[in-house]
mmCIF file of C-alpha atoms in Angstrom:
data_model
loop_
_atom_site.group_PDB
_atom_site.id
_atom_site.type_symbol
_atom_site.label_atom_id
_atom_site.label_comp_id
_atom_site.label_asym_id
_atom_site.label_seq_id
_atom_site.Cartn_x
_atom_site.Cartn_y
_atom_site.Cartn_z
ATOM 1 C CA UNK A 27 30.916 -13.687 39.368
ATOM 2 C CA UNK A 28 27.600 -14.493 37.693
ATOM 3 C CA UNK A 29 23.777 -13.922 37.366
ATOM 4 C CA UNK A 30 21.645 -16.501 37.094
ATOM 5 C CA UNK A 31 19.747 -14.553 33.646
ATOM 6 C CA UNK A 32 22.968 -13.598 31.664
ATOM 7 C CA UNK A 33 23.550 -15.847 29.137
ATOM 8 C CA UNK A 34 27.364 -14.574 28.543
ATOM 9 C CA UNK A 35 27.515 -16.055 31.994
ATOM 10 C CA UNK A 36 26.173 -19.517 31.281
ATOM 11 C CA UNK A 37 28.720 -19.288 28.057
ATOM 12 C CA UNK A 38 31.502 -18.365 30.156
ATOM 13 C CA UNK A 39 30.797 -21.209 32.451
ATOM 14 C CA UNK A 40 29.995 -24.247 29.549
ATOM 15 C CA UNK A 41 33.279 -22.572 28.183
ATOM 16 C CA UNK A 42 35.286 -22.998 31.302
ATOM 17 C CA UNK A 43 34.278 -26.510 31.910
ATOM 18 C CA UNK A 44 36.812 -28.148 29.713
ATOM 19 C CA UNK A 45 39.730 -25.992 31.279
ATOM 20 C CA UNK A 46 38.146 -27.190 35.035
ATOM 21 C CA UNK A 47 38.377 -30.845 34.018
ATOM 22 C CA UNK A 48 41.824 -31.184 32.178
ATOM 23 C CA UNK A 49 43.324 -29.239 35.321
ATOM 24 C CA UNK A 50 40.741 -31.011 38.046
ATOM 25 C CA UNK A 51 40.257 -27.873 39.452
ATOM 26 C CA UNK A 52 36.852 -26.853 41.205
ATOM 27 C CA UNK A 53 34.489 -23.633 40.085
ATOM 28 C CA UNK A 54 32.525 -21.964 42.768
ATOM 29 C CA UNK A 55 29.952 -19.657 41.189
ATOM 30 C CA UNK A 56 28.511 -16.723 43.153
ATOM 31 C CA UNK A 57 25.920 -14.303 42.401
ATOM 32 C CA UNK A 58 26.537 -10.792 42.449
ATOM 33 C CA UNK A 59 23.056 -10.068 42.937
ATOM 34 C CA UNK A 60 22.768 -11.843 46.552
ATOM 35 C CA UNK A 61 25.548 -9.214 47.786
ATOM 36 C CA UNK A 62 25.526 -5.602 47.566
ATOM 37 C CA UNK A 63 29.125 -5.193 47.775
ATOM 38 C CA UNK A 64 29.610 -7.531 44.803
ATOM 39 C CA UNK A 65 26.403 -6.364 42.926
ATOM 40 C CA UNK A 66 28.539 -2.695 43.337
ATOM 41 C CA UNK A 67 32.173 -3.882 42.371
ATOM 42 C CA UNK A 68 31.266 -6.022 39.209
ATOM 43 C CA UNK A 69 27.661 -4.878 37.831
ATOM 44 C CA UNK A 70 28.219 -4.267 34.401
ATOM 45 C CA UNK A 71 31.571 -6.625 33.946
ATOM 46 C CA UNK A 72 29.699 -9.580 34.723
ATOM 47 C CA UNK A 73 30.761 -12.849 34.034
ATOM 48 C CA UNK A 74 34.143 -12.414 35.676
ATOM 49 C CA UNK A 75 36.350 -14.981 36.060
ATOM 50 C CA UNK A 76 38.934 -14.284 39.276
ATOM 51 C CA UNK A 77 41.609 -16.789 40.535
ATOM 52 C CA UNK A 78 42.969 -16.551 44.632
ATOM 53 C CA UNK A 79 41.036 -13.089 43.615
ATOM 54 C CA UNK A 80 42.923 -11.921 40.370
ATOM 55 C CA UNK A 81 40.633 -10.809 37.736
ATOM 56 C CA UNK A 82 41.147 -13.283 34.574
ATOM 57 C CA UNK A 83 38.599 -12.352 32.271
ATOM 58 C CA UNK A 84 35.131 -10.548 32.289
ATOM 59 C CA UNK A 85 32.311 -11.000 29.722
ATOM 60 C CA UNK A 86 34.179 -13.808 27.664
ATOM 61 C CA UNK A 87 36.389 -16.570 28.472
ATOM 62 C CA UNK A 88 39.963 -15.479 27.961
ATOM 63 C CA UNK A 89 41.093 -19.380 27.442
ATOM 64 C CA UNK A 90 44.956 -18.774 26.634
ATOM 65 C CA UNK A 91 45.622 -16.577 30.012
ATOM 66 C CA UNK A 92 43.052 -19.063 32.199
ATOM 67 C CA UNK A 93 45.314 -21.730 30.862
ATOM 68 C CA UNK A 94 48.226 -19.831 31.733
ATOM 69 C CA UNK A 95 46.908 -19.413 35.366
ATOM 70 C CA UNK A 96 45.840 -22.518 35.945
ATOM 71 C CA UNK A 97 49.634 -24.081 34.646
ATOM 72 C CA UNK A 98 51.092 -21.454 37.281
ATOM 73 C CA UNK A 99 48.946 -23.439 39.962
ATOM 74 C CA UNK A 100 50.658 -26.882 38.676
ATOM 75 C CA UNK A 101 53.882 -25.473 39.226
#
């Protein structure tokens, strides 16, 4: 989850990128503010980072448990 003015979002993202590559695993970005029911569920957490909808990290990239997450996914 992401807006397209927060700059811990555009961190979280240049952050993530390595992670996406070394796994070759896609990122699909949406923005809470073009959905009410997002905008209302993640306001003030965002960026959040969810996998198959588990919540991985919010405001800064949590690179240890992504990396753990994305090694489950391997297996």
């Amino acid at each position: 989850m992401s807006r397209t003015y927060c700059h811990l979002c555009h961190d979280m993202e240049a952050a993530l990128r390595p992670l996406l590559d070394e796994f070759g695993v896609g990122l699909q970005v949406l923005d809470v503010d073009a959905d009410p029911a997002l905008e209302a569920r993640y306001d003030e957490l965002v960026p959040v980072l969810l996998l198959d909808g588990q919540e991985l990290c919010h405001y800064f990239l949590d690179e240890p448990r992504v990396r753990q997450a994305l090694e489950c996914l391997r297996s």
